[in-house]
Amino acid sequence: MSDKPFELGGVNHLALVCRDMAATVAFYEGVLGMPLIKTIELPFDLGQHFFFDCGGGDSLAFFWFPDAEEPQEGISGPGCRPDRGRLTSAIGSMNHVAFQVPPEKLEEYQAKLRAAGVETSEIANHDDSEYGLSEAWTEDTFVRSLYFQDPDGILLEFAAWTRGFGPGDTTHVPKGAVRPAP
C-alpha cells in the first residue's frame, strides 16, 4: 500500500489553445515529429480538439475555438523566449512546455530546428550559481535547455536532466503571496 493519496502515472495531456489547427499540426507533427493520435470535432461548432504523442506515454493537446481571444504577452504566457525578454506570465497561465530530451542531443536538435526555420535560443546550462546559468556544461549543471516558440508564440523547451537530485536540491523556503488575492 502506498502512502501517496493518488496513483499518478505522469501527465496524460496538457491542453493548449491554438489560432490555426492546420499550422499547429504542421509544426508539431511535421517539424517536431509528434504523431497526431486523436482528433475530435467539438459539438455545436465549438471547434476542434487534437492530441499529439509527445513521448513517454504523455500527450500534448490543442483546442481550436473559432472565437478564441488573442494572446496577451505577459498574461496568457511570456510571449517570448527567456533570452529575448521577461519570462513572467499571469497567475493561472501556462508559462511554457518542456519536453524531455537526451542531454547529448541538444546541439543536434538546435541545428534541426534552425534548419526547419525555427528560431531558437542558445543552449542554456542551468546550475545553482548566482544567475542560474553557466557557459559550459559542468558537473554543477542540473538541466540543459533549448527554448523556441510554436506558430502561436507558445514558449517551448527541450530540457535534459543531467544529474540526479538529492536533499541539497530542495533548500529554498516557499514564498507566499506578495499581494492579497481579490
C-alpha positions as CSV (number, residue, x, y, z in Angstrom):
1,M,0.0,0.0,0.0
2,S,1.3,3.4,-0.9
3,D,1.3,6.4,1.4
4,K,0.5,8.7,-1.6
5,P,-3.1,9.8,-1.9
6,F,-3.3,9.2,-5.6
7,E,-1.6,6.9,-8.1
8,L,-0.3,9.4,-10.6
9,G,1.5,8.0,-13.7
10,G,2.6,11.2,-15.3
11,V,0.9,13.8,-17.4
12,N,-2.0,12.4,-19.5
13,H,-2.2,15.5,-21.6
14,L,-1.7,19.3,-21.4
15,A,-4.3,21.2,-23.4
16,L,-3.4,24.5,-25.0
17,V,-5.3,26.7,-27.4
18,C,-4.2,27.5,-31.0
19,R,-5.1,30.0,-33.6
20,D,-4.9,27.7,-36.6
21,M,-5.1,23.9,-36.2
22,A,-3.6,23.2,-39.7
23,A,-0.5,25.3,-38.7
24,T,-0.4,23.6,-35.4
25,V,-0.4,20.1,-37.0
26,A,2.2,21.1,-39.5
27,F,4.5,22.3,-36.7
28,Y,4.0,19.6,-34.0
29,E,3.7,16.7,-36.4
30,G,5.8,18.0,-39.3
31,V,8.6,19.8,-37.6
32,L,8.8,18.2,-34.1
33,G,7.7,14.7,-35.3
34,M,4.9,14.3,-32.7
35,P,2.4,11.9,-34.2
36,L,-1.2,13.1,-34.3
37,I,-3.0,10.4,-32.3
38,K,-6.6,11.6,-31.9
39,T,-8.8,14.3,-33.4
40,I,-12.2,15.5,-32.2
41,E,-14.7,17.8,-33.7
42,L,-16.5,19.5,-30.8
43,P,-20.3,19.6,-30.9
44,F,-22.3,22.7,-31.8
45,D,-19.4,24.1,-34.0
46,L,-17.4,24.9,-30.8
47,G,-14.2,23.9,-32.5
48,Q,-11.7,21.1,-32.5
49,H,-9.5,19.2,-30.0
50,F,-6.4,17.4,-31.4
51,F,-3.9,15.2,-29.4
52,F,-0.2,14.6,-30.2
53,D,2.0,11.9,-28.8
54,C,4.9,13.8,-27.1
55,G,6.7,10.6,-25.8
56,G,6.8,8.7,-22.6
57,G,3.1,7.9,-22.8
58,D,2.2,11.6,-22.5
59,S,0.2,13.8,-24.9
60,L,0.1,17.4,-25.8
61,A,-3.4,18.6,-26.9
62,F,-4.7,21.7,-28.6
63,F,-8.1,23.2,-28.8
64,W,-9.1,25.4,-31.7
65,F,-12.0,27.7,-31.0
66,P,-13.3,29.9,-33.8
67,D,-13.9,32.8,-31.5
68,A,-10.8,32.5,-29.2
69,E,-9.3,35.7,-27.8
70,E,-5.8,36.7,-29.0
71,P,-3.0,36.0,-26.5
72,Q,-1.8,38.8,-24.3
73,E,2.0,38.9,-23.7
74,G,2.9,38.6,-20.0
75,I,-0.7,37.4,-19.2
76,S,-1.5,34.3,-21.2
77,G,2.2,33.4,-21.5
78,P,5.5,35.1,-21.6
79,G,5.2,35.9,-25.3
80,C,8.9,35.5,-26.0
81,R,11.9,33.3,-25.3
82,P,13.7,33.9,-22.0
83,D,16.7,35.2,-23.9
84,R,14.5,37.8,-25.6
85,G,12.5,39.3,-22.7
86,R,10.7,38.7,-19.5
87,L,9.7,35.1,-18.5
88,T,6.8,36.4,-16.4
89,S,3.2,35.4,-17.1
90,A,-0.1,35.7,-15.1
91,I,-1.2,33.5,-12.2
92,G,-3.0,30.5,-13.7
93,S,-1.4,30.9,-17.1
94,M,0.6,28.2,-18.9
95,N,4.2,29.6,-19.0
96,H,5.9,27.0,-21.2
97,V,6.0,23.4,-22.1
98,A,9.3,21.5,-21.6
99,F,9.9,18.2,-23.5
100,Q,12.5,15.7,-22.0
101,V,15.3,15.0,-24.5
102,P,18.8,13.4,-24.1
103,P,21.4,16.0,-22.9
104,E,23.9,15.0,-25.6
105,K,21.3,15.7,-28.4
106,L,20.7,19.4,-27.7
107,E,23.2,20.7,-30.2
108,E,21.8,18.4,-32.9
109,Y,18.2,19.3,-32.1
110,Q,19.1,23.0,-32.2
111,A,20.5,22.6,-35.7
112,K,17.5,20.6,-36.8
113,L,15.1,23.3,-35.5
114,R,17.1,26.1,-37.1
115,A,17.2,24.2,-40.4
116,A,13.4,24.0,-40.3
117,G,13.3,27.8,-39.9
118,V,12.5,27.8,-36.2
119,E,14.4,30.4,-34.2
120,T,16.0,29.1,-31.0
121,S,17.9,30.3,-28.0
122,E,21.4,29.3,-27.4
123,I,21.7,26.2,-25.2
124,A,21.4,27.1,-21.5
125,N,23.3,25.2,-18.9
126,H,21.3,25.7,-15.7
127,D,23.2,25.4,-12.4
128,D,22.9,26.7,-8.8
129,S,25.2,29.7,-9.4
130,E,24.0,33.3,-8.6
131,Y,22.4,33.8,-12.1
132,G,21.5,30.1,-12.6
133,L,23.5,29.7,-15.8
134,S,27.0,28.6,-16.8
135,E,28.6,28.9,-20.2
136,A,29.7,25.3,-20.2
137,W,28.1,22.0,-19.3
138,T,29.8,21.2,-16.0
139,E,29.2,18.8,-13.1
140,D,27.1,21.5,-11.4
141,T,24.7,21.7,-14.4
142,F,21.4,20.1,-13.4
143,V,19.5,20.7,-16.6
144,R,20.3,21.8,-20.2
145,S,17.7,23.8,-22.1
146,L,16.9,25.0,-25.6
147,Y,14.0,27.4,-26.0
148,F,11.8,28.1,-29.1
149,Q,8.3,29.0,-29.9
150,D,5.5,27.4,-31.9
151,P,3.4,29.3,-34.6
152,D,1.2,30.8,-31.9
153,G,4.2,32.1,-29.8
154,I,3.8,29.4,-27.2
155,L,7.1,29.0,-25.4
156,L,8.6,25.5,-25.7
157,E,11.7,24.0,-24.3
158,F,13.8,20.9,-24.9
159,A,15.1,20.1,-21.5
160,A,17.6,17.5,-20.4
161,W,18.3,16.5,-16.8
162,T,22.0,16.0,-16.4
163,R,22.3,14.7,-12.9
164,G,20.2,13.2,-10.1
165,F,18.8,15.3,-7.2
166,G,19.3,15.0,-3.5
167,P,18.4,16.7,-0.3
168,G,20.6,19.7,-1.1
169,D,18.4,20.5,-4.1
170,T,15.3,21.5,-2.1
171,T,16.7,24.1,0.3
172,H,14.5,27.1,-0.6
173,V,11.6,28.1,1.6
174,P,8.4,28.6,-0.4
175,K,7.3,32.2,-0.6
176,G,3.7,33.4,-0.1
177,A,1.6,35.9,-2.0
178,V,3.0,39.4,-2.2
179,R,-0.4,40.9,-2.6
180,P,-3.7,39.6,-1.2
181,A,-6.0,37.6,-3.6
182,P,-9.0,39.6,-4.8
